[in-house]
CSV table of C-alpha atoms in Angstrom, one decimal:
chain,number,residue,atom,x,y,z
A,1,UNK,CA,0.0,0.0,0.0
A,2,UNK,CA,1.2,3.5,-0.7
A,3,UNK,CA,3.3,5.1,2.0
A,4,UNK,CA,5.3,2.2,3.4
A,5,UNK,CA,8.9,2.3,2.5
A,6,UNK,CA,9.2,-1.4,1.8
A,7,UNK,CA,12.7,-1.2,0.5
A,8,UNK,CA,14.0,0.4,3.7
A,9,UNK,CA,12.0,-2.0,5.8
A,10,UNK,CA,13.3,-5.0,3.9
A,11,UNK,CA,16.9,-3.9,4.4
A,12,UNK,CA,16.3,-3.5,8.1
A,13,UNK,CA,14.6,-6.9,8.2
A,14,UNK,CA,17.6,-8.5,6.5
A,15,UNK,CA,19.9,-7.2,9.2
A,16,UNK,CA,17.4,-8.3,11.8
A,17,UNK,CA,17.3,-11.9,10.4
A,18,UNK,CA,21.1,-11.9,10.3
A,19,UNK,CA,21.1,-11.2,14.1
A,20,UNK,CA,18.6,-13.9,14.7
A,21,UNK,CA,20.7,-16.4,12.8
A,22,UNK,CA,23.8,-15.4,14.8
A,23,UNK,CA,21.9,-15.8,18.0
A,24,UNK,CA,20.7,-19.2,16.8
A,25,UNK,CA,24.2,-20.2,15.9
A,26,UNK,CA,25.4,-19.4,19.4
A,27,UNK,CA,22.5,-21.4,20.9
A,28,UNK,CA,23.2,-24.4,18.8
A,29,UNK,CA,26.9,-24.4,19.5
A,30,UNK,CA,26.3,-24.2,23.2
A,31,UNK,CA,23.5,-26.8,23.2
A,32,UNK,CA,24.7,-30.0,24.7
A,33,UNK,CA,22.4,-32.9,24.6
A,34,UNK,CA,21.7,-34.4,28.0
A,35,UNK,CA,23.4,-37.7,28.4
A,36,UNK,CA,20.9,-40.6,28.8
A,37,UNK,CA,20.3,-44.2,28.0
A,38,UNK,CA,17.2,-44.5,25.9
A,39,UNK,CA,16.9,-48.3,25.6
A,40,UNK,CA,18.9,-51.5,26.1
A,41,UNK,CA,18.0,-54.1,23.5
A,42,UNK,CA,18.8,-57.8,23.7
A,43,UNK,CA,19.0,-60.2,20.8
A,44,UNK,CA,20.1,-63.8,20.3
A,45,UNK,CA,22.9,-64.0,17.8
A,46,UNK,CA,23.6,-67.6,16.9
A,47,UNK,CA,23.6,-68.6,20.5
A,48,UNK,CA,25.4,-65.5,21.7
A,49,UNK,CA,23.7,-62.7,23.8
A,50,UNK,CA,23.8,-59.5,21.9
A,51,UNK,CA,23.4,-56.3,23.9
A,52,UNK,CA,22.8,-53.0,22.2
A,53,UNK,CA,22.9,-49.8,24.2
A,54,UNK,CA,20.9,-47.0,22.6
A,55,UNK,CA,21.9,-43.6,24.2
A,56,UNK,CA,21.8,-39.9,23.6
A,57,UNK,CA,24.9,-37.7,24.1
A,58,UNK,CA,28.1,-36.5,22.6
A,59,UNK,CA,31.1,-38.7,21.8
A,60,UNK,CA,29.9,-41.6,23.9
A,61,UNK,CA,31.5,-44.8,25.0
A,62,UNK,CA,29.8,-47.8,26.6
A,63,UNK,CA,30.3,-50.4,29.2
A,64,UNK,CA,28.3,-53.1,31.0
A,65,UNK,CA,28.2,-55.5,34.0
A,66,UNK,CA,26.3,-58.7,33.6
A,67,UNK,CA,25.5,-60.2,37.0
A,68,UNK,CA,24.2,-63.8,37.3
A,69,UNK,CA,21.4,-63.5,39.8
A,70,UNK,CA,21.7,-67.2,40.8
A,71,UNK,CA,25.3,-66.5,41.8
A,72,UNK,CA,26.6,-69.6,39.8
A,73,UNK,CA,28.7,-67.5,37.4
A,74,UNK,CA,31.1,-64.7,37.9
A,75,UNK,CA,30.0,-61.2,37.0
A,76,UNK,CA,31.1,-60.2,33.5
A,77,UNK,CA,32.5,-56.7,33.3
A,78,UNK,CA,33.1,-55.2,30.0
A,79,UNK,CA,35.1,-52.0,30.0
A,80,UNK,CA,34.3,-48.8,28.1
A,81,UNK,CA,34.4,-49.2,24.3
A,82,UNK,CA,33.4,-47.0,21.4
A,83,UNK,CA,30.9,-49.5,20.0
A,84,UNK,CA,27.4,-49.7,21.7
A,85,UNK,CA,27.1,-53.4,20.9
A,86,UNK,CA,28.4,-56.3,23.1
A,87,UNK,CA,28.4,-60.0,22.2
A,88,UNK,CA,28.5,-62.2,25.3
A,89,UNK,CA,28.8,-66.0,25.4
A,90,UNK,CA,26.8,-66.8,28.5
A,91,UNK,CA,24.6,-69.8,29.5
A,92,UNK,CA,20.9,-69.3,29.9
A,93,UNK,CA,19.7,-68.0,33.2
A,94,UNK,CA,18.5,-65.0,35.2
A,95,UNK,CA,20.7,-61.9,34.9
A,96,UNK,CA,20.9,-58.3,36.0
A,97,UNK,CA,22.4,-56.1,33.3
A,98,UNK,CA,23.9,-52.8,34.3
A,99,UNK,CA,24.6,-50.7,31.2
A,100,UNK,CA,26.8,-47.6,31.4
A,101,UNK,CA,27.4,-44.7,29.0
A,102,UNK,CA,30.0,-42.0,29.4
A,103,UNK,CA,31.0,-39.0,27.4
A,104,UNK,CA,34.5,-39.2,26.0
A,105,UNK,CA,36.9,-37.2,28.1
A,106,UNK,CA,34.2,-36.5,30.8
A,107,UNK,CA,34.4,-39.3,33.3
A,108,UNK,CA,32.1,-37.4,35.6
A,109,UNK,CA,29.4,-37.4,32.9
A,110,UNK,CA,28.0,-40.9,33.2
A,111,UNK,CA,24.5,-42.4,32.9
A,112,UNK,CA,23.5,-46.0,33.8
A,113,UNK,CA,20.5,-48.2,33.9
A,114,UNK,CA,19.8,-51.6,35.4
A,115,UNK,CA,17.5,-54.2,34.0
A,116,UNK,CA,16.6,-57.8,35.0
A,117,UNK,CA,16.0,-60.4,32.4
A,118,UNK,CA,16.0,-64.1,31.7
A,119,UNK,CA,18.3,-65.3,28.9
A,120,UNK,CA,17.0,-68.4,27.2
A,121,UNK,CA,20.0,-69.6,25.2
A,122,UNK,CA,19.2,-71.3,21.8
A,123,UNK,CA,22.3,-73.3,20.8
A,124,UNK,CA,23.0,-74.1,17.2
A,125,UNK,CA,22.9,-77.8,17.7
A,126,UNK,CA,19.5,-77.8,19.3
B,1,UNK,CA,-12.2,24.5,30.9
B,2,UNK,CA,-12.1,21.7,28.3
B,3,UNK,CA,-11.2,18.3,29.8
B,4,UNK,CA,-9.6,15.5,27.8
B,5,UNK,CA,-9.5,11.8,28.5
B,6,UNK,CA,-6.4,9.6,28.5
B,7,UNK,CA,-6.9,5.8,28.3
B,8,UNK,CA,-3.8,3.7,29.1
B,9,UNK,CA,-2.6,0.4,30.4
B,10,UNK,CA,-0.9,1.7,33.6
B,11,UNK,CA,-0.5,5.0,35.4
B,12,UNK,CA,1.6,5.9,38.4
B,13,UNK,CA,0.2,6.0,41.9
B,14,UNK,CA,1.8,6.5,45.3
B,15,UNK,CA,2.4,2.8,45.5
B,16,UNK,CA,3.7,2.4,42.0
B,17,UNK,CA,5.4,5.6,41.2
B,18,UNK,CA,7.2,4.4,38.2
B,19,UNK,CA,4.4,2.7,36.3
B,20,UNK,CA,4.5,4.6,33.0
B,21,UNK,CA,5.8,7.6,34.8
B,22,UNK,CA,6.3,9.4,31.5
B,23,UNK,CA,2.5,9.5,31.1
B,24,UNK,CA,2.2,11.4,34.3
B,25,UNK,CA,4.9,13.9,33.4
B,26,UNK,CA,2.9,14.5,30.2
B,27,UNK,CA,-0.3,15.1,32.0
B,28,UNK,CA,1.4,17.5,34.5
B,29,UNK,CA,2.9,19.3,31.6
B,30,UNK,CA,-0.5,19.6,29.9
B,31,UNK,CA,-1.8,21.1,33.1
B,32,UNK,CA,0.8,23.9,33.0
B,33,UNK,CA,-0.5,24.7,29.6
B,34,UNK,CA,-4.1,24.8,30.7
B,35,UNK,CA,-5.2,21.3,29.6
B,36,UNK,CA,-6.9,19.1,32.2
B,37,UNK,CA,-6.8,15.4,31.6
B,38,UNK,CA,-8.8,12.6,33.2
B,39,UNK,CA,-7.2,9.2,33.2
B,40,UNK,CA,-8.7,5.8,32.8
B,41,UNK,CA,-6.5,2.7,33.4
B,42,UNK,CA,-7.7,-0.4,31.7
B,43,UNK,CA,-8.1,-3.3,34.1
B,44,UNK,CA,-10.4,-6.2,34.9
B,45,UNK,CA,-9.7,-5.8,38.6
B,46,UNK,CA,-12.2,-3.9,40.7
B,47,UNK,CA,-10.4,-0.8,41.9
B,48,UNK,CA,-11.5,2.5,43.4
B,49,UNK,CA,-10.7,5.8,41.8
B,50,UNK,CA,-7.4,7.3,42.9
B,51,UNK,CA,-5.9,10.7,43.0
B,52,UNK,CA,-2.2,11.0,42.3
B,53,UNK,CA,-0.4,14.4,42.3
B,54,UNK,CA,-3.5,16.3,41.2
B,55,UNK,CA,-4.6,13.7,38.6
B,56,UNK,CA,-7.9,11.8,38.9
B,57,UNK,CA,-7.4,8.1,37.9
B,58,UNK,CA,-10.3,5.7,37.2
B,59,UNK,CA,-9.9,2.0,36.8
B,60,UNK,CA,-12.3,0.3,34.3
B,61,UNK,CA,-12.7,-2.7,32.1
B,62,UNK,CA,-13.8,-2.3,28.4
B,63,UNK,CA,-17.5,-2.4,29.2
B,64,UNK,CA,-17.2,0.2,31.9
B,65,UNK,CA,-15.3,2.4,29.5
B,66,UNK,CA,-18.1,2.0,27.0
B,67,UNK,CA,-20.7,3.1,29.5
B,68,UNK,CA,-18.5,5.9,30.7
B,69,UNK,CA,-18.0,7.3,27.2
B,70,UNK,CA,-21.7,7.2,26.6
B,71,UNK,CA,-22.4,9.3,29.6
B,72,UNK,CA,-19.3,11.6,29.5
B,73,UNK,CA,-18.4,13.6,26.4
B,74,UNK,CA,-14.8,14.4,25.7
B,75,UNK,CA,-13.8,16.3,22.6
B,76,UNK,CA,-10.7,14.2,22.2
B,77,UNK,CA,-9.6,10.9,23.8
B,78,UNK,CA,-5.9,10.1,24.0
B,79,UNK,CA,-4.6,6.5,23.9
B,80,UNK,CA,-1.3,5.1,25.1
B,81,UNK,CA,-0.4,1.5,24.5
B,82,UNK,CA,-3.6,0.9,22.7
B,83,UNK,CA,-5.3,-2.5,22.1
B,84,UNK,CA,-8.7,-3.6,20.9
B,85,UNK,CA,-10.2,-3.8,24.4
B,86,UNK,CA,-9.1,-0.2,25.2
B,87,UNK,CA,-10.8,0.9,22.0
B,88,UNK,CA,-14.0,-1.0,22.5
B,89,UNK,CA,-15.8,1.9,24.1
B,90,UNK,CA,-15.2,4.1,21.1
B,91,UNK,CA,-16.7,1.5,18.7
B,92,UNK,CA,-19.8,1.3,20.9
B,93,UNK,CA,-20.6,5.0,20.3
B,94,UNK,CA,-22.7,6.1,17.3
B,95,UNK,CA,-20.4,7.5,14.6
B,96,UNK,CA,-21.7,11.0,15.1
B,97,UNK,CA,-20.9,10.9,18.8
B,98,UNK,CA,-17.4,9.6,18.6
B,99,UNK,CA,-14.7,11.9,20.0
B,100,UNK,CA,-11.5,12.9,18.1
B,101,UNK,CA,-8.8,10.3,18.8
B,102,UNK,CA,-5.1,10.6,19.2
B,103,UNK,CA,-3.1,7.3,19.5
B,104,UNK,CA,0.5,7.3,20.7
B,105,UNK,CA,2.6,4.3,19.5
B,106,UNK,CA,5.5,3.7,21.8
B,107,UNK,CA,6.9,0.2,21.0
B,108,UNK,CA,5.7,-3.3,21.8
B,109,UNK,CA,2.1,-2.6,21.0
B,110,UNK,CA,3.0,-1.8,17.4
B,111,UNK,CA,5.8,-4.2,16.6
B,112,UNK,CA,6.1,-7.7,15.1
B,113,UNK,CA,6.4,-10.6,17.4
B,114,UNK,CA,9.9,-11.5,16.4
B,115,UNK,CA,11.4,-8.1,17.1
B,116,UNK,CA,12.7,-9.0,20.6
B,117,UNK,CA,13.7,-12.6,19.7
B,118,UNK,CA,16.6,-12.6,22.2
B,119,UNK,CA,14.0,-12.4,25.0
B,120,UNK,CA,12.4,-15.7,24.3
B,121,UNK,CA,15.2,-17.9,22.8
B,122,UNK,CA,16.7,-18.9,26.2
B,123,UNK,CA,14.4,-21.9,26.5
B,124,UNK,CA,12.0,-23.9,24.3
B,125,UNK,CA,9.0,-23.2,26.5
B,126,UNK,CA,9.4,-19.4,26.0
B,127,UNK,CA,9.8,-19.8,22.3
B,128,UNK,CA,6.7,-22.1,22.0
B,129,UNK,CA,4.7,-19.6,24.1
B,130,UNK,CA,5.7,-16.7,21.8
B,131,UNK,CA,4.9,-18.7,18.7
B,132,UNK,CA,1.4,-19.2,20.1
B,133,UNK,CA,1.1,-15.5,20.9
B,134,UNK,CA,2.2,-14.7,17.4
B,135,UNK,CA,-1.0,-16.2,16.1
B,136,UNK,CA,-3.3,-15.0,18.8
B,137,UNK,CA,-2.2,-11.7,20.4
B,138,UNK,CA,0.0,-10.3,17.7
B,139,UNK,CA,-2.2,-11.1,14.8
B,140,UNK,CA,-5.2,-9.6,16.6
B,141,UNK,CA,-3.3,-6.5,17.4
B,142,UNK,CA,-2.0,-6.1,13.9
B,143,UNK,CA,-5.5,-6.4,12.4
B,144,UNK,CA,-6.8,-4.0,14.9
B,145,UNK,CA,-4.1,-1.4,14.2
B,146,UNK,CA,-4.6,-1.8,10.4
B,147,UNK,CA,-8.3,-1.3,10.9
B,148,UNK,CA,-8.1,1.9,12.9
B,149,UNK,CA,-5.4,3.3,10.6
B,150,UNK,CA,-7.5,2.9,7.5
B,151,UNK,CA,-11.0,3.3,8.7
B,152,UNK,CA,-13.0,6.3,7.8
B,153,UNK,CA,-15.3,5.8,10.8
B,154,UNK,CA,-13.0,7.7,13.2
B,155,UNK,CA,-11.4,11.1,13.3
B,156,UNK,CA,-8.0,9.7,14.4
B,157,UNK,CA,-4.4,10.8,14.5
B,158,UNK,CA,-1.3,8.8,15.3
B,159,UNK,CA,1.8,9.9,17.1
B,160,UNK,CA,5.0,7.9,16.6
B,161,UNK,CA,7.9,8.6,19.0
B,162,UNK,CA,10.5,8.5,16.1
B,163,UNK,CA,10.5,8.3,12.4
B,164,UNK,CA,12.7,5.2,12.3
B,165,UNK,CA,10.4,3.5,14.7
B,166,UNK,CA,7.5,4.2,12.3
B,167,UNK,CA,9.3,3.3,9.1
B,168,UNK,CA,11.3,0.3,10.2
B,169,UNK,CA,9.0,-1.3,12.7
B,170,UNK,CA,5.4,-0.1,12.6
B,171,UNK,CA,4.8,0.5,8.9
B,172,UNK,CA,6.0,-2.9,7.7
B,173,UNK,CA,4.2,-4.6,10.6
B,174,UNK,CA,0.8,-3.1,9.8
B,175,UNK,CA,1.4,-2.7,6.0
B,176,UNK,CA,-0.3,0.6,6.0
B,177,UNK,CA,0.4,4.3,6.8
B,178,UNK,CA,-2.3,6.3,8.5
B,179,UNK,CA,-3.6,9.4,6.7
B,180,UNK,CA,-2.8,11.7,9.7
B,181,UNK,CA,0.3,11.0,11.7
B,182,UNK,CA,3.0,13.0,13.5
B,183,UNK,CA,6.5,12.3,14.7
B,184,UNK,CA,6.8,13.6,18.3
B,185,UNK,CA,9.2,12.1,20.8
B,186,UNK,CA,8.5,11.4,24.4
B,187,UNK,CA,9.5,14.2,26.7
B,188,UNK,CA,13.1,14.3,27.9
B,189,UNK,CA,12.5,16.4,31.0
B,190,UNK,CA,15.1,19.2,30.7
B,191,UNK,CA,13.8,20.7,34.0
B,192,UNK,CA,14.5,17.5,35.9
B,193,UNK,CA,17.7,16.9,34.0
B,194,UNK,CA,19.3,20.3,33.5
B,195,UNK,CA,22.6,20.7,31.8
B,196,UNK,CA,25.5,20.8,34.2
B,197,UNK,CA,28.8,21.7,32.6
B,198,UNK,CA,31.4,19.0,32.6
B,199,UNK,CA,35.2,19.2,33.0
B,200,UNK,CA,37.6,17.2,31.0
B,201,UNK,CA,38.2,14.6,33.8
B,202,UNK,CA,34.5,13.8,33.9
B,203,UNK,CA,35.1,11.7,30.8
B,204,UNK,CA,36.9,9.2,33.0
B,205,UNK,CA,33.8,8.5,35.0
B,206,UNK,CA,31.3,6.3,33.2
B,207,UNK,CA,27.9,5.2,34.4
B,208,UNK,CA,25.1,3.0,33.3
B,209,UNK,CA,21.5,3.1,34.6
B,210,UNK,CA,19.4,0.3,33.1
B,211,UNK,CA,16.9,-2.3,34.0
B,212,UNK,CA,18.3,-5.8,34.1
B,213,UNK,CA,15.0,-7.5,33.2
B,214,UNK,CA,15.5,-8.3,29.5
B,215,UNK,CA,18.2,-8.7,26.9
B,216,UNK,CA,17.0,-5.8,24.8
B,217,UNK,CA,18.7,-3.5,27.4
B,218,UNK,CA,22.0,-5.1,26.3
B,219,UNK,CA,23.7,-5.0,29.7
B,220,UNK,CA,25.8,-7.9,28.5
B,221,UNK,CA,27.4,-5.5,26.0
B,222,UNK,CA,28.2,-3.1,28.8
B,223,UNK,CA,30.0,-5.9,30.6
B,224,UNK,CA,31.8,-6.9,27.4
B,225,UNK,CA,32.7,-3.3,26.7
B,226,UNK,CA,34.3,-2.8,30.2
B,227,UNK,CA,36.1,-6.1,29.9
B,228,UNK,CA,37.5,-5.1,26.5
B,229,UNK,CA,38.4,-1.7,27.8
B,230,UNK,CA,40.3,-3.3,30.7
B,231,UNK,CA,43.1,-4.1,28.2
B,232,UNK,CA,43.8,-0.4,27.7
B,233,UNK,CA,46.7,1.1,29.6
B,234,UNK,CA,44.5,3.9,31.0
B,235,UNK,CA,41.8,1.5,32.3
B,236,UNK,CA,42.8,2.0,35.9
B,237,UNK,CA,42.2,5.8,35.6
B,238,UNK,CA,38.5,5.1,34.8
B,239,UNK,CA,35.7,4.5,37.2
B,240,UNK,CA,32.5,2.7,36.3
B,241,UNK,CA,29.2,2.8,38.2
B,242,UNK,CA,26.5,0.4,37.1
B,243,UNK,CA,23.0,0.9,38.5
B,244,UNK,CA,20.0,-1.2,38.1
B,245,UNK,CA,18.1,-4.3,39.2
B,246,UNK,CA,16.3,-7.3,37.8
B,247,UNK,CA,16.7,-11.1,37.4
B,248,UNK,CA,19.7,-10.7,35.1
B,249,UNK,CA,21.7,-8.3,37.3
B,250,UNK,CA,23.9,-10.9,39.1
B,251,UNK,CA,24.6,-13.2,36.3
B,252,UNK,CA,25.4,-10.5,33.8
B,253,UNK,CA,27.6,-8.4,36.1
B,254,UNK,CA,29.5,-11.3,37.7
B,255,UNK,CA,32.6,-11.0,35.4
B,256,UNK,CA,33.0,-7.4,36.5
B,257,UNK,CA,33.5,-8.2,40.2
B,258,UNK,CA,37.2,-8.7,39.7
B,259,UNK,CA,37.7,-5.0,38.8
B,260,UNK,CA,38.4,-2.6,41.6
B,261,UNK,CA,37.2,0.4,39.6
B,262,UNK,CA,33.8,-1.1,38.7
B,263,UNK,CA,31.1,-0.3,41.3
B,264,UNK,CA,28.0,-2.4,41.1
B,265,UNK,CA,24.8,-0.8,42.5
B,266,UNK,CA,22.1,-3.4,42.5
B,267,UNK,CA,19.0,-1.3,43.1
B,268,UNK,CA,16.3,0.5,41.2
B,269,UNK,CA,17.2,4.2,41.1
B,270,UNK,CA,14.3,6.5,41.8
B,271,UNK,CA,14.0,9.1,39.0
B,272,UNK,CA,14.7,12.0,41.3
B,273,UNK,CA,18.0,10.6,42.2
B,274,UNK,CA,19.2,10.1,38.6
B,275,UNK,CA,20.3,13.8,38.1
B,276,UNK,CA,22.8,13.4,41.0
B,277,UNK,CA,24.3,10.3,39.4
B,278,UNK,CA,24.5,12.2,36.1
B,279,UNK,CA,26.3,15.1,37.8
B,280,UNK,CA,29.2,13.0,38.9
B,281,UNK,CA,29.8,11.3,35.6
B,282,UNK,CA,30.7,12.3,32.0
B,283,UNK,CA,29.9,9.3,29.8
B,284,UNK,CA,26.7,7.3,29.8
B,285,UNK,CA,27.1,3.7,28.7
B,286,UNK,CA,23.9,2.7,27.1
B,287,UNK,CA,24.2,0.0,24.5
B,288,UNK,CA,20.9,-1.3,23.2
B,289,UNK,CA,19.3,-3.9,21.0
B,290,UNK,CA,16.0,-2.2,20.7
B,291,UNK,CA,14.7,1.3,21.4
B,292,UNK,CA,12.0,3.2,19.6
B,293,UNK,CA,13.5,6.4,21.1
B,294,UNK,CA,15.8,5.9,24.1
B,295,UNK,CA,14.4,8.2,26.7
B,296,UNK,CA,17.1,7.4,29.3
B,297,UNK,CA,19.8,8.2,26.8
B,298,UNK,CA,18.1,11.5,26.2
B,299,UNK,CA,18.0,12.2,29.9
B,300,UNK,CA,21.7,11.6,30.2
B,301,UNK,CA,22.3,13.9,27.2
B,302,UNK,CA,20.2,16.5,28.8
B,303,UNK,CA,22.4,16.4,31.9
B,304,UNK,CA,25.5,16.8,29.7
B,305,UNK,CA,26.7,13.2,29.5
B,306,UNK,CA,28.1,11.9,26.3
B,307,UNK,CA,26.2,8.7,25.4
B,308,UNK,CA,27.9,5.5,24.1
B,309,UNK,CA,25.2,3.6,22.3
B,310,UNK,CA,24.3,1.7,19.1
B,311,UNK,CA,22.8,2.6,15.8
B,312,UNK,CA,19.6,0.8,16.5
B,313,UNK,CA,15.9,1.6,16.2
B,314,UNK,CA,15.1,5.3,16.9
B,315,UNK,CA,18.5,6.1,18.7
B,316,UNK,CA,20.2,7.7,15.7
B,317,UNK,CA,17.4,10.2,15.4
B,318,UNK,CA,18.4,11.6,18.8
B,319,UNK,CA,22.2,10.8,18.9
B,320,UNK,CA,24.3,12.1,16.1
B,321,UNK,CA,27.4,10.1,15.9
B,322,UNK,CA,30.5,12.2,16.5
B,323,UNK,CA,28.5,15.3,17.4
B,324,UNK,CA,26.2,14.5,20.3
B,325,UNK,CA,27.3,11.0,21.2
B,326,UNK,CA,29.1,8.0,19.9
B,327,UNK,CA,27.2,5.2,18.1
B,328,UNK,CA,28.5,1.7,17.2
B,329,UNK,CA,26.8,-0.9,15.0
B,330,UNK,CA,24.6,-3.3,16.8
B,331,UNK,CA,26.4,-5.7,19.1
B,332,UNK,CA,29.7,-4.3,18.1
B,333,UNK,CA,31.7,-4.0,21.3
B,334,UNK,CA,35.0,-3.4,19.4
B,335,UNK,CA,33.6,-0.2,17.9
B,336,UNK,CA,32.2,0.9,21.2
B,337,UNK,CA,35.7,0.6,22.7
B,338,UNK,CA,37.2,2.6,19.7
B,339,UNK,CA,34.5,5.2,20.3
B,340,UNK,CA,35.4,5.6,24.0
B,341,UNK,CA,39.1,5.6,23.1
B,342,UNK,CA,38.4,8.6,20.9
B,343,UNK,CA,36.7,10.4,23.7
B,344,UNK,CA,39.5,9.6,26.1
B,345,UNK,CA,42.2,10.8,23.7
B,346,UNK,CA,40.3,14.0,22.7
B,347,UNK,CA,39.1,15.7,25.8
B,348,UNK,CA,38.2,18.9,23.9
B,349,UNK,CA,35.9,16.8,21.7
B,350,UNK,CA,34.3,15.3,24.8
B,351,UNK,CA,33.6,18.8,26.2
B,352,UNK,CA,32.0,20.0,22.9
B,353,UNK,CA,29.9,16.8,22.6
B,354,UNK,CA,28.7,17.2,26.1
B,355,UNK,CA,27.4,20.7,25.5
B,356,UNK,CA,26.0,19.9,22.1
B,357,UNK,CA,24.3,16.7,23.3
B,358,UNK,CA,22.3,18.7,25.9
B,359,UNK,CA,21.4,21.5,23.5
B,360,UNK,CA,20.3,19.1,20.8
B,361,UNK,CA,18.1,16.9,23.0
B,362,UNK,CA,16.5,20.0,24.6
B,363,UNK,CA,15.6,21.3,21.1
B,364,UNK,CA,14.3,18.0,20.0
B,365,UNK,CA,12.6,16.5,23.0
B,366,UNK,CA,12.5,19.1,25.8
B,367,UNK,CA,9.2,19.7,27.7
B,368,UNK,CA,8.3,22.9,25.8
B,369,UNK,CA,9.1,21.5,22.4
B,370,UNK,CA,7.1,18.3,22.9
B,371,UNK,CA,4.1,19.7,24.7
B,372,UNK,CA,3.6,22.5,22.2
B,373,UNK,CA,3.5,19.9,19.4
B,374,UNK,CA,1.2,17.6,21.3
B,375,UNK,CA,-1.2,20.3,22.2
B,376,UNK,CA,-1.4,21.3,18.5
B,377,UNK,CA,-2.3,17.7,17.7
B,378,UNK,CA,-4.8,17.3,20.5
B,379,UNK,CA,-6.6,20.6,20.0
B,380,UNK,CA,-6.3,22.0,16.6
B,381,UNK,CA,-7.2,21.2,13.0
B,382,UNK,CA,-9.9,18.6,13.5
B,383,UNK,CA,-12.4,18.5,10.6
């Protein structure tokens, strides 16, 4: 409509948008995802117990304890590794799994979760 | 004596002396020129009438305003911080009985929702809330402004506090320009803030008086500016006094605690105490991200301080870079430091700027200059 200096307003808006984008850039750079374990999946891989730790965070590494709840077998402790997948050769039974995730270079930033499950091992020759 | 009516969103009382204090100064100035103004504050709360410093204040909701206007005739009604509810009473009057209307546009009531983005980007809840308000509050307000700016059903005039505010913020927001408008700044009270001549060493004493309630006041830039200036050899010769209060005060000023020449005064400064602060300083640190005018900058200039601010919003209409103050591009701390460096190294320039800043702002926004213009708009030339 007559009277609005759209060209002048547009140039000002361009500058305004640039400042918004700069602010957004700062926010994104400073945004750190909260470290957490989303899910621990278990699968049978040809008789082996496959554990996959699904987590959110930055530059993560993963570890686990597998505790035999009947006490017949020694606890398995797998140290921190880059991969979120563990393959364990364990007999069937009742276990407690404690999964850990840590941000690389930040030993004080750790999340963990405990789950109980029954592992029914299916051997190849059965 | 003809009485006029002012309708606004807040007005000072004994308990809340600083709620839209500039409206009260306006009303008192009108009184000295023979204009009496009744005031209605829009509210849904049930409140008794009050009297504050010779001004009668009524508190009404939109329906009460409508009834009041039907029973009380005013030749002209003055609106500050207008919204549809405030205007409802006018729309309820038959066209022939509608008063003349003057609408002042100050800032948030006539700006796009995204203008102060830095105030709601700190967390996702604030952003989501603003996005919802965009579609509800802001669109409603925009449609309303567009309607009253283009309607032939009202005898209406608009006052913008600066031309840049109008052309950069309001015009593109509404998409229309009203037929009758005026550019008249808010009063910079030259009687409350008289010029006091500075000496060269006053440029070594810098002050800031700002709310610490939102990022548009750019207090983080004040902190960055002082920290950058601390690398200068002459830094220890300077003193800094920062006044203000709000949720952001402690977190923003924390980095300055290490400096022995930076004094932090966490308190709201009553307006009558500001002139004394001005008297003992020569440079006013006032970065900004958003100002339709910059009244506090003007008040410092009136007192003879040289402002260090930014080329943002309406500020350049009141501060001429290199002549009545020093302006840096938005968010540009490095240039702010260069600007102060220039003042430090050129004391004669500082003195000239100090005097010219005061003269200039008095001419532009002093009580007499503003009130004469406003009276002309309120009283004369209505068809």
